[in-house]
Amino acid sequence: MQVVTHKLSNWLILFCLIRASWMTAQVAPSSSASTVIKAGGLLDPRTGNVLSPAAVMIEGNKIKQVGSPSQINSPAGVTVIDLGGATLLPGLIDGHTHLFLDIIVPNEKEQDRHANGLFAPGMLLAIVESPSKRVLMAAQLAREDLESGITTVRNLGHSGIDGDTELRDAINAGRVPGPRILASGRKLIALGMYVQNLNPALADAIVQQEFLLIAGVDRAREAVRQNELQNVDVIKVSADENLTVPELASVIEEAHRQHLKVAVHAVDKASIQTAIEAGGDSIEHGNDVTDEQLKQMRDKGIFFDLTPTFYGGGYLKIAEPIIVISPPTRAERARSAELGRQKYDALVQRVLKSGVKYATGSDMCWFYPGKTRGQASTLTFVHLGEAGMPALDVIRAVTINGAEMLGWEDRIGAVEPGKFADLVAVSGDPLADITELERVRFVMKGGAVVRNDFASHPH
Ligand SMILES: [Zn+2]
């Protein structure tokens, strides 16, 4: 009797196991599901070659095979997505963004009344308002980035204490849609940067919500460890004349010990020199870089992260629809935009000529009237083309180069077997017209279709 019962319970267990595995297969089919994407062409940013026609086989969240449609052996039951004559390229990488800022340009008089008056009032509001409000806004901006084809971003500061690390984890867990995020946590700064004239009774509490202060090499090391507690992917530090080379070197040494790269905000010549001497991994912005410094960066393998956010009069495009601009200010802004354009055009040529490694970031932190965050960000990639960078090099900046700058060249940035299935497609030829990057019509992240405009329109 006992033996029979035992046998019966074995059968029951076996039955339950089979049923459980069948149910698991029903619930999570994506782990082994295969998809084949067919398109008119596939651009390889590494070589500039276009495979035409092209097919990409995806298994789970990774790319399995790439070739002409006849070379791809599709297993039975595979899902085929035919994009007609579209051109496929790797998912776009924004090397420098701020998903937790959506600053509305203050009116002119308000700007005049503050230190860093264009940026500081909006940033302060973002810090002191509800973190819940802020993270929900960031979730929207993350989704908008993804819908425009940006499948990976590096979020470099301005996200509260744990905003970007938590948003990253929520996206990875499938709770909200968004790009892959490399999160920096709080930005490391020297005292006196970014926020001034605060109420002394509240100043420390406000600053600590957004920044980690560096004062001396020990505090520098401690700041990196504070961010490590939040499980950051990268360290962002701002260099200016307040920061010494030993302080920055201490940040970098501690970060590298934890296998974290260090992105150094540096705009003027002195800060750039500090970043180079301390051995940063990338220099953000870098607008005033000299040819000698570009040479030093090239020799040390430091990335130049170009941020042509306001190129070609971007400020007026952002400000004019929402604030009153007086005629003298408009004239002055237009003049400085033209000077800025000439200087940036020259910078792009000097960067290309120097042989320094480069990538790009939108540095988008602005409410851009009439555009989603994704549209505003991809526009800055197009700015690089307007500044004279050849289309293929722009595409490299937002794919393979960006991946290398992030240290993720083994995962993203190319349509190759073994990489994440992060792909975008455009209707036209992006090598002939770089503005195609503003009109991404198909987006796949990790094997899941985010957007497919080709499905509803016959091509
Ligand atoms: Zn920035």
Short mmCIF file of C-alpha atoms and ligand atoms in Angstrom, two decimals:
data_model
loop_
_atom_site.label_atom_id
_atom_site.label_comp_id
_atom_site.label_asym_id
_atom_site.label_seq_id
_atom_site.Cartn_x
_atom_site.Cartn_y
_atom_site.Cartn_z
CA MET A 1 0.00 0.00 0.00
CA GLN A 2 2.73 2.32 0.97
CA VAL A 3 4.69 1.43 -2.17
CA VAL A 4 1.70 2.19 -4.38
CA THR A 5 1.15 5.55 -2.73
CA HIS A 6 4.81 6.32 -3.21
CA LYS A 7 4.61 5.47 -6.92
CA LEU A 8 1.46 7.49 -7.32
CA SER A 9 3.08 10.52 -5.72
CA ASN A 10 6.07 10.12 -8.07
CA TRP A 11 3.71 10.25 -11.01
CA LEU A 12 2.03 13.29 -9.54
CA ILE A 13 5.37 15.05 -9.10
CA LEU A 14 6.41 14.16 -12.64
CA PHE A 15 3.07 15.40 -13.98
CA CYS A 16 3.45 18.63 -12.05
CA LEU A 17 7.00 19.11 -13.32
CA ILE A 18 5.93 18.63 -16.93
CA ARG A 19 3.01 20.95 -16.45
CA ALA A 20 5.24 23.54 -14.73
CA SER A 21 7.78 23.48 -17.54
CA TRP A 22 5.01 23.73 -20.13
CA MET A 23 3.59 26.74 -18.27
CA THR A 24 7.02 28.35 -18.00
CA ALA A 25 7.42 27.93 -21.75
CA GLN A 26 4.07 29.65 -22.25
CA VAL A 27 4.91 32.51 -19.93
CA ALA A 28 8.41 33.24 -21.18
CA PRO A 29 8.67 32.28 -24.84
CA SER A 30 11.16 35.06 -25.60
CA SER A 31 14.18 33.23 -24.17
CA SER A 32 14.42 30.94 -27.18
CA ALA A 33 12.13 32.63 -29.73
CA SER A 34 13.74 33.43 -33.07
CA THR A 35 13.10 36.40 -35.29
CA VAL A 36 14.48 37.18 -38.73
CA ILE A 37 14.57 40.80 -39.85
CA LYS A 38 14.84 41.43 -43.59
CA ALA A 39 15.73 44.82 -45.01
CA GLY A 40 16.96 46.49 -48.18
CA GLY A 41 20.32 47.16 -46.57
CA LEU A 42 22.42 46.81 -43.45
CA LEU A 43 25.07 49.44 -42.75
CA ASP A 44 28.20 48.27 -40.96
CA PRO A 45 29.59 51.42 -39.32
CA ARG A 46 32.97 49.76 -38.79
CA THR A 47 33.68 49.41 -42.51
CA GLY A 48 31.05 51.66 -44.05
CA ASN A 49 29.91 48.72 -46.20
CA VAL A 50 26.21 48.20 -46.89
CA LEU A 51 25.06 44.61 -47.19
CA SER A 52 22.14 44.61 -49.63
CA PRO A 53 19.70 42.95 -49.26
CA ALA A 54 20.25 41.93 -45.65
CA ALA A 55 18.84 39.60 -43.03
CA VAL A 56 19.53 39.37 -39.32
CA MET A 57 18.55 36.37 -37.24
CA ILE A 58 17.84 37.01 -33.59
CA GLU A 59 17.55 34.40 -30.90
CA GLY A 60 16.27 35.59 -27.54
CA ASN A 61 17.85 38.99 -26.91
CA LYS A 62 21.00 38.41 -29.00
CA ILE A 63 21.99 38.49 -32.64
CA LYS A 64 22.64 34.98 -33.93
CA GLN A 65 23.46 35.41 -37.60
CA VAL A 66 23.92 38.21 -40.14
CA GLY A 67 23.99 37.81 -43.91
CA SER A 68 22.07 37.99 -47.16
CA PRO A 69 18.54 36.53 -46.86
CA SER A 70 19.59 33.36 -48.73
CA GLN A 71 22.41 32.71 -46.24
CA ILE A 72 20.16 32.79 -43.18
CA ASN A 73 18.71 29.39 -42.33
CA SER A 74 15.45 30.23 -40.59
CA PRO A 75 14.17 27.48 -38.33
CA ALA A 76 10.48 26.53 -38.52
CA GLY A 77 8.17 28.83 -36.59
CA VAL A 78 10.50 31.81 -36.86
CA THR A 79 8.91 35.29 -36.88
CA VAL A 80 9.84 37.24 -39.99
CA ILE A 81 9.84 41.04 -39.95
CA ASP A 82 10.19 42.43 -43.45
CA LEU A 83 11.23 46.09 -43.50
CA GLY A 84 11.15 46.36 -47.29
CA GLY A 85 13.76 48.76 -48.67
CA ALA A 86 14.75 50.20 -45.29
CA THR A 87 18.34 50.47 -44.08
CA LEU A 88 19.24 48.76 -40.82
CA LEU A 89 21.91 50.02 -38.47
CA PRO A 90 22.92 49.38 -34.87
CA GLY A 91 20.83 50.97 -32.11
CA LEU A 92 22.00 54.50 -31.35
CA ILE A 93 24.12 55.32 -28.28
CA ASP A 94 23.84 58.68 -26.53
CA GLY A 95 27.12 59.00 -24.64
CA HIS A 96 26.04 61.90 -22.43
CA THR A 97 22.51 62.70 -21.35
CA HIS A 98 20.43 63.90 -18.41
CA LEU A 99 17.15 61.98 -18.20
CA PHE A 100 16.26 63.59 -14.88
CA LEU A 101 16.34 67.16 -16.14
CA ASP A 102 13.77 68.77 -18.44
CA ILE A 103 14.62 72.40 -17.81
CA ILE A 104 12.34 75.12 -19.11
CA VAL A 105 14.44 78.09 -20.21
CA PRO A 106 13.76 80.91 -17.74
CA ASN A 107 12.89 84.35 -19.04
CA GLU A 108 15.75 86.73 -19.70
CA LYS A 109 15.40 88.76 -16.51
CA GLU A 110 15.34 85.60 -14.42
CA GLN A 111 18.47 84.38 -16.20
CA ASP A 112 20.24 87.65 -15.37
CA ARG A 113 19.48 87.39 -11.67
CA HIS A 114 21.33 84.11 -11.00
CA ALA A 115 24.78 82.67 -11.29
CA ASN A 116 24.57 80.23 -14.24
CA GLY A 117 21.08 81.68 -14.71
CA LEU A 118 20.10 79.68 -17.80
CA PHE A 119 20.59 76.35 -16.04
CA ALA A 120 20.60 76.80 -12.24
CA PRO A 121 16.96 77.78 -11.55
CA GLY A 122 15.54 74.75 -13.37
CA MET A 123 18.15 72.44 -11.85
CA LEU A 124 17.34 73.67 -8.32
CA LEU A 125 13.64 73.12 -8.85
CA ALA A 126 14.35 69.58 -10.04
CA ILE A 127 16.38 68.89 -6.89
CA VAL A 128 13.95 70.28 -4.32
CA GLU A 129 10.70 68.98 -5.80
CA SER A 130 9.44 65.46 -5.17
CA PRO A 131 11.85 62.68 -6.26
CA SER A 132 8.77 60.67 -7.27
CA LYS A 133 7.72 63.39 -9.66
CA ARG A 134 11.22 63.51 -11.02
CA VAL A 135 11.58 59.80 -11.61
CA LEU A 136 8.23 59.58 -13.42
CA MET A 137 9.35 62.40 -15.71
CA ALA A 138 12.63 60.56 -16.32
CA ALA A 139 10.69 57.41 -17.21
CA GLN A 140 8.85 59.38 -19.89
CA LEU A 141 12.07 60.85 -21.31
CA ALA A 142 13.70 57.41 -21.30
CA ARG A 143 10.78 55.97 -23.28
CA GLU A 144 10.96 58.86 -25.76
CA ASP A 145 14.69 58.27 -26.27
CA LEU A 146 14.04 54.60 -27.00
CA GLU A 147 11.22 55.39 -29.44
CA SER A 148 13.65 57.56 -31.43
CA GLY A 149 16.15 54.72 -31.73
CA ILE A 150 18.44 55.50 -28.78
CA THR A 151 18.85 52.03 -27.30
CA THR A 152 21.64 52.92 -24.85
CA VAL A 153 22.41 56.08 -22.89
CA ARG A 154 25.02 57.12 -20.41
CA ASN A 155 23.26 59.26 -17.81
CA LEU A 156 25.91 61.56 -16.37
CA GLY A 157 24.64 63.10 -13.16
CA HIS A 158 21.66 65.20 -12.13
CA SER A 159 19.38 62.37 -11.12
CA GLY A 160 19.18 62.72 -7.34
CA ILE A 161 20.89 60.14 -5.17
CA ASP A 162 19.60 56.96 -6.80
CA GLY A 163 17.32 58.06 -9.64
CA ASP A 164 19.30 56.77 -12.60
CA THR A 165 20.42 53.54 -10.96
CA GLU A 166 16.81 52.75 -10.00
CA LEU A 167 15.45 53.69 -13.44
CA ARG A 168 18.12 51.46 -15.00
CA ASP A 169 17.04 48.54 -12.83
CA ALA A 170 13.33 49.16 -13.48
CA ILE A 171 13.96 49.16 -17.24
CA ASN A 172 16.07 46.01 -16.99
CA ALA A 173 13.30 44.35 -14.98
CA GLY A 174 10.75 45.23 -17.67
CA ARG A 175 8.73 47.55 -15.40
CA VAL A 176 9.04 50.57 -17.71
CA PRO A 177 10.30 50.92 -21.30
CA GLY A 178 13.59 52.67 -21.92
CA PRO A 179 17.12 52.35 -23.25
CA ARG A 180 19.93 50.50 -21.55
CA ILE A 181 21.26 52.96 -19.01
CA LEU A 182 24.78 53.36 -17.73
CA ALA A 183 24.10 55.32 -14.56
CA SER A 184 26.61 57.61 -12.88
CA GLY A 185 24.68 58.34 -9.69
CA ARG A 186 25.69 61.67 -8.20
CA LYS A 187 28.12 63.97 -9.96
CA LEU A 188 31.40 64.60 -8.16
CA ILE A 189 32.19 68.31 -7.91
CA ALA A 190 34.46 70.70 -6.04
CA LEU A 191 32.74 73.08 -3.65
CA GLY A 192 31.48 76.21 -5.36
CA MET A 193 30.47 74.61 -8.65
CA TYR A 194 26.91 74.50 -10.00
CA VAL A 195 25.03 75.91 -7.03
CA GLN A 196 25.63 79.26 -5.41
CA ASN A 197 23.69 81.71 -3.25
CA LEU A 198 21.67 79.02 -1.52
CA ASN A 199 19.95 79.56 1.80
CA PRO A 200 22.74 78.62 4.28
CA ALA A 201 20.25 76.76 6.49
CA LEU A 202 19.37 74.40 3.61
CA ALA A 203 22.45 74.50 1.39
CA ASP A 204 24.14 71.29 2.55
CA ALA A 205 20.96 69.23 2.31
CA ILE A 206 20.20 70.53 -1.18
CA VAL A 207 23.71 69.98 -2.50
CA GLN A 208 23.85 66.43 -1.14
CA GLN A 209 20.75 65.44 -3.10
CA GLU A 210 22.55 65.97 -6.38
CA PHE A 211 26.32 66.07 -5.82
CA LEU A 212 29.18 64.50 -3.93
CA LEU A 213 31.70 67.10 -2.85
CA ILE A 214 35.41 66.59 -3.31
CA ALA A 215 37.76 68.40 -0.94
CA GLY A 216 41.14 66.71 -0.76
CA VAL A 217 42.20 63.29 -1.99
CA ASP A 218 40.54 61.34 0.84
CA ARG A 219 37.13 62.91 0.27
CA ALA A 220 37.59 62.27 -3.45
CA ARG A 221 38.07 58.57 -2.84
CA GLU A 222 35.15 58.49 -0.40
CA ALA A 223 32.86 60.13 -2.96
CA VAL A 224 33.54 57.33 -5.44
CA ARG A 225 32.76 54.76 -2.74
CA GLN A 226 29.50 56.53 -1.92
CA ASN A 227 28.44 56.11 -5.54
CA GLU A 228 29.54 52.49 -5.52
CA LEU A 229 27.00 51.93 -2.73
CA GLN A 230 24.34 52.82 -5.29
CA ASN A 231 25.82 50.34 -7.78
CA VAL A 232 26.73 52.92 -10.42
CA ASP A 233 28.15 51.97 -13.84
CA VAL A 234 30.36 55.00 -14.36
CA ILE A 235 31.75 57.95 -12.41
CA LYS A 236 31.02 61.51 -13.55
CA VAL A 237 33.25 64.25 -12.22
CA SER A 238 33.40 67.92 -13.08
CA ALA A 239 36.82 69.48 -13.45
CA ASP A 240 37.36 73.18 -13.20
CA GLU A 241 40.04 75.34 -11.65
CA ASN A 242 38.79 74.36 -8.17
CA LEU A 243 39.76 70.73 -8.71
CA THR A 244 43.41 69.70 -8.41
CA VAL A 245 45.16 66.98 -10.42
CA PRO A 246 45.82 64.86 -7.26
CA GLU A 247 42.13 65.05 -6.29
CA LEU A 248 40.99 63.97 -9.73
CA ALA A 249 43.71 61.30 -9.93
CA SER A 250 42.43 59.93 -6.63
CA VAL A 251 38.88 59.71 -8.02
CA ILE A 252 40.14 57.93 -11.11
CA GLU A 253 42.36 55.50 -9.21
CA GLU A 254 39.51 54.48 -6.91
CA ALA A 255 37.04 54.16 -9.79
CA HIS A 256 39.43 52.07 -11.86
CA ARG A 257 40.03 49.79 -8.89
CA GLN A 258 36.28 49.09 -9.07
CA HIS A 259 36.43 48.71 -12.89
CA LEU A 260 34.43 51.91 -13.44
CA LYS A 261 35.28 54.39 -16.17
CA VAL A 262 35.49 58.10 -15.35
CA ALA A 263 33.81 60.74 -17.51
CA VAL A 264 35.31 64.17 -16.82
CA HIS A 265 33.35 67.32 -17.57
CA ALA A 266 35.95 69.80 -18.84
CA VAL A 267 35.32 72.76 -21.10
CA ASP A 268 38.18 75.26 -20.72
CA LYS A 269 41.85 74.64 -21.46
CA ALA A 270 42.97 74.40 -17.82
CA SER A 271 40.26 71.86 -16.87
CA ILE A 272 41.01 69.77 -19.93
CA GLN A 273 44.68 69.70 -18.92
CA THR A 274 43.70 68.56 -15.42
CA ALA A 275 41.59 65.77 -16.93
CA ILE A 276 44.41 64.66 -19.23
CA GLU A 277 47.09 64.68 -16.52
CA ALA A 278 44.87 62.81 -14.06
CA GLY A 279 44.07 60.20 -16.75
CA GLY A 280 40.28 60.43 -17.25
CA ASP A 281 38.65 57.94 -19.62
CA SER A 282 36.60 60.52 -21.52
CA ILE A 283 36.53 64.29 -21.65
CA GLU A 284 32.99 65.62 -21.90
CA HIS A 285 32.37 68.76 -24.01
CA GLY A 286 36.06 69.77 -24.38
CA ASN A 287 35.16 72.86 -26.39
CA ASP A 288 38.38 74.81 -25.76
CA VAL A 289 40.76 71.91 -26.43
CA THR A 290 44.07 72.79 -28.10
CA ASP A 291 45.77 70.74 -30.82
CA GLU A 292 48.51 69.83 -28.35
CA GLN A 293 45.88 68.55 -25.90
CA LEU A 294 44.18 66.51 -28.64
CA LYS A 295 47.56 64.91 -29.30
CA GLN A 296 48.00 64.12 -25.61
CA MET A 297 44.49 62.65 -25.46
CA ARG A 298 45.19 60.50 -28.51
CA ASP A 299 48.45 59.21 -27.02
CA LYS A 300 46.75 58.37 -23.71
CA GLY A 301 43.67 56.83 -25.38
CA ILE A 302 41.29 59.35 -23.80
CA PHE A 303 37.93 59.66 -25.58
CA PHE A 304 36.66 63.04 -26.75
CA ASP A 305 32.90 63.18 -26.15
CA LEU A 306 31.53 65.88 -28.44
CA THR A 307 28.33 67.62 -27.28
CA PRO A 308 27.03 69.96 -30.01
CA THR A 309 23.81 70.61 -28.11
CA PHE A 310 23.20 74.24 -29.07
CA TYR A 311 25.01 74.10 -32.42
CA GLY A 312 23.72 76.51 -35.03
CA GLY A 313 21.47 78.64 -32.84
CA GLY A 314 19.95 75.88 -30.76
CA TYR A 315 19.29 78.23 -27.88
CA LEU A 316 16.87 80.34 -29.90
CA LYS A 317 15.05 77.22 -31.11
CA ILE A 318 14.52 76.12 -27.52
CA ALA A 319 13.77 79.56 -26.06
CA GLU A 320 11.81 81.47 -28.70
CA PRO A 321 8.59 79.46 -28.56
CA ILE A 322 8.31 79.87 -24.78
CA ILE A 323 9.91 83.14 -23.64
CA VAL A 324 9.98 86.72 -24.81
CA ILE A 325 13.39 87.62 -26.22
CA SER A 326 14.17 91.30 -26.63
CA PRO A 327 15.46 92.41 -30.06
CA PRO A 328 18.96 93.30 -28.76
CA THR A 329 19.27 89.92 -27.06
CA ARG A 330 18.08 88.12 -30.19
CA ALA A 331 20.68 89.94 -32.27
CA GLU A 332 23.39 89.16 -29.75
CA ARG A 333 22.37 85.49 -29.53
CA ALA A 334 22.31 85.17 -33.31
CA ARG A 335 25.80 86.68 -33.50
CA SER A 336 27.21 84.37 -30.84
CA ALA A 337 25.50 81.39 -32.50
CA GLU A 338 27.34 82.18 -35.73
CA LEU A 339 30.67 82.52 -33.92
CA GLY A 340 29.92 79.33 -32.02
CA ARG A 341 29.17 77.55 -35.28
CA GLN A 342 32.48 78.57 -36.84
CA LYS A 343 34.38 77.50 -33.75
CA TYR A 344 32.58 74.16 -33.58
CA ASP A 345 33.12 73.46 -37.28
CA ALA A 346 36.83 73.99 -36.70
CA LEU A 347 36.78 71.80 -33.58
CA VAL A 348 35.18 68.90 -35.47
CA GLN A 349 37.86 69.11 -38.17
CA ARG A 350 40.65 69.28 -35.58
CA VAL A 351 39.24 66.27 -33.71
CA LEU A 352 39.02 64.22 -36.92
CA LYS A 353 42.52 65.23 -38.00
CA SER A 354 44.09 64.52 -34.61
CA GLY A 355 43.27 60.80 -34.59
CA VAL A 356 41.83 61.08 -31.06
CA LYS A 357 39.07 58.60 -30.25
CA TYR A 358 35.72 60.32 -30.24
CA ALA A 359 32.03 59.72 -29.58
CA THR A 360 29.11 62.04 -28.95
CA GLY A 361 26.38 62.88 -26.50
CA SER A 362 23.31 65.06 -26.71
CA ASP A 363 23.87 66.60 -23.25
CA MET A 364 20.10 67.07 -23.50
CA CYS A 365 18.60 68.48 -20.33
CA TRP A 366 16.19 70.98 -21.88
CA PHE A 367 12.49 71.08 -22.48
CA TYR A 368 12.51 71.39 -26.27
CA PRO A 369 9.19 72.80 -27.52
CA GLY A 370 7.62 70.63 -30.21
CA LYS A 371 10.03 67.74 -29.83
CA THR A 372 10.13 64.62 -27.73
CA ARG A 373 13.33 64.01 -25.77
CA GLY A 374 14.35 61.45 -28.37
CA GLN A 375 13.79 63.89 -31.24
CA ALA A 376 15.73 66.62 -29.43
CA SER A 377 18.60 64.23 -28.73
CA THR A 378 18.94 62.75 -32.22
CA LEU A 379 18.93 66.30 -33.60
CA THR A 380 22.22 66.91 -31.77
CA PHE A 381 23.74 63.90 -33.59
CA VAL A 382 22.70 65.52 -36.86
CA HIS A 383 24.42 68.73 -35.67
CA LEU A 384 27.74 66.88 -35.94
CA GLY A 385 27.02 66.35 -39.62
CA GLU A 386 26.10 70.01 -40.05
CA ALA A 387 29.40 70.89 -38.36
CA GLY A 388 31.22 69.05 -41.15
CA MET A 389 31.66 65.53 -39.84
CA PRO A 390 31.13 62.97 -42.65
CA ALA A 391 27.92 60.96 -42.22
CA LEU A 392 29.74 57.66 -41.67
CA ASP A 393 31.81 59.21 -38.87
CA VAL A 394 28.66 60.61 -37.22
CA ILE A 395 27.13 57.13 -37.33
CA ARG A 396 30.34 55.66 -35.88
CA ALA A 397 30.17 58.22 -33.06
CA VAL A 398 26.71 56.99 -32.02
CA THR A 399 27.41 53.26 -32.54
CA ILE A 400 30.81 51.52 -32.41
CA ASN A 401 32.72 54.50 -30.98
CA GLY A 402 30.07 55.15 -28.37
CA ALA A 403 30.12 51.50 -27.34
CA GLU A 404 33.90 51.60 -26.89
CA MET A 405 33.74 54.82 -24.87
CA LEU A 406 31.24 53.15 -22.54
CA GLY A 407 33.37 50.00 -22.30
CA TRP A 408 30.51 47.98 -23.79
CA GLU A 409 32.05 47.17 -27.18
CA ASP A 410 31.47 43.47 -26.51
CA ARG A 411 27.69 44.00 -26.12
CA ILE A 412 26.40 46.84 -28.31
CA GLY A 413 27.29 49.23 -31.12
CA ALA A 414 27.39 46.72 -33.99
CA VAL A 415 25.07 44.27 -35.73
CA GLU A 416 27.18 41.18 -35.16
CA PRO A 417 26.55 37.67 -33.78
CA GLY A 418 26.73 37.64 -29.99
CA LYS A 419 25.78 41.31 -29.53
CA PHE A 420 22.47 42.42 -28.05
CA ALA A 421 19.76 42.63 -30.72
CA ASP A 422 19.57 46.43 -30.60
CA LEU A 423 18.73 47.65 -34.10
CA VAL A 424 17.12 50.60 -35.82
CA ALA A 425 16.00 51.19 -39.39
CA VAL A 426 15.45 54.30 -41.51
CA SER A 427 13.67 54.69 -44.86
CA GLY A 428 16.42 56.49 -46.73
CA ASP A 429 20.19 56.27 -47.03
CA PRO A 430 21.78 57.68 -43.84
CA LEU A 431 25.16 57.96 -45.58
CA ALA A 432 23.61 60.33 -48.14
CA ASP A 433 21.43 62.19 -45.65
CA ILE A 434 22.43 62.15 -41.98
CA THR A 435 19.10 63.72 -40.97
CA GLU A 436 17.70 60.19 -41.41
CA LEU A 437 18.87 59.71 -37.80
CA GLU A 438 16.03 62.05 -36.77
CA ARG A 439 13.52 59.78 -38.52
CA VAL A 440 14.13 56.31 -37.15
CA ARG A 441 11.08 54.19 -38.09
CA PHE A 442 11.94 50.82 -36.62
CA VAL A 443 13.44 50.15 -33.20
CA MET A 444 14.33 46.83 -31.62
CA LYS A 445 15.96 46.52 -28.21
CA GLY A 446 17.16 43.17 -26.93
CA GLY A 447 15.15 41.30 -29.55
CA ALA A 448 11.85 43.03 -28.69
CA VAL A 449 10.23 45.36 -31.22
CA VAL A 450 9.72 48.82 -29.70
CA ARG A 451 8.46 50.50 -32.83
CA ASN A 452 7.74 49.47 -36.40
CA ASP A 453 6.28 52.14 -38.68
CA PHE A 454 6.85 49.85 -41.66
CA ALA A 455 4.29 47.36 -40.42
CA SER A 456 1.35 49.73 -40.92
CA HIS A 457 2.50 51.34 -44.16
CA PRO A 458 3.00 49.25 -47.31
CA HIS A 459 6.45 50.00 -48.76
ZN ZN B 1 25.96 67.26 -19.22
#
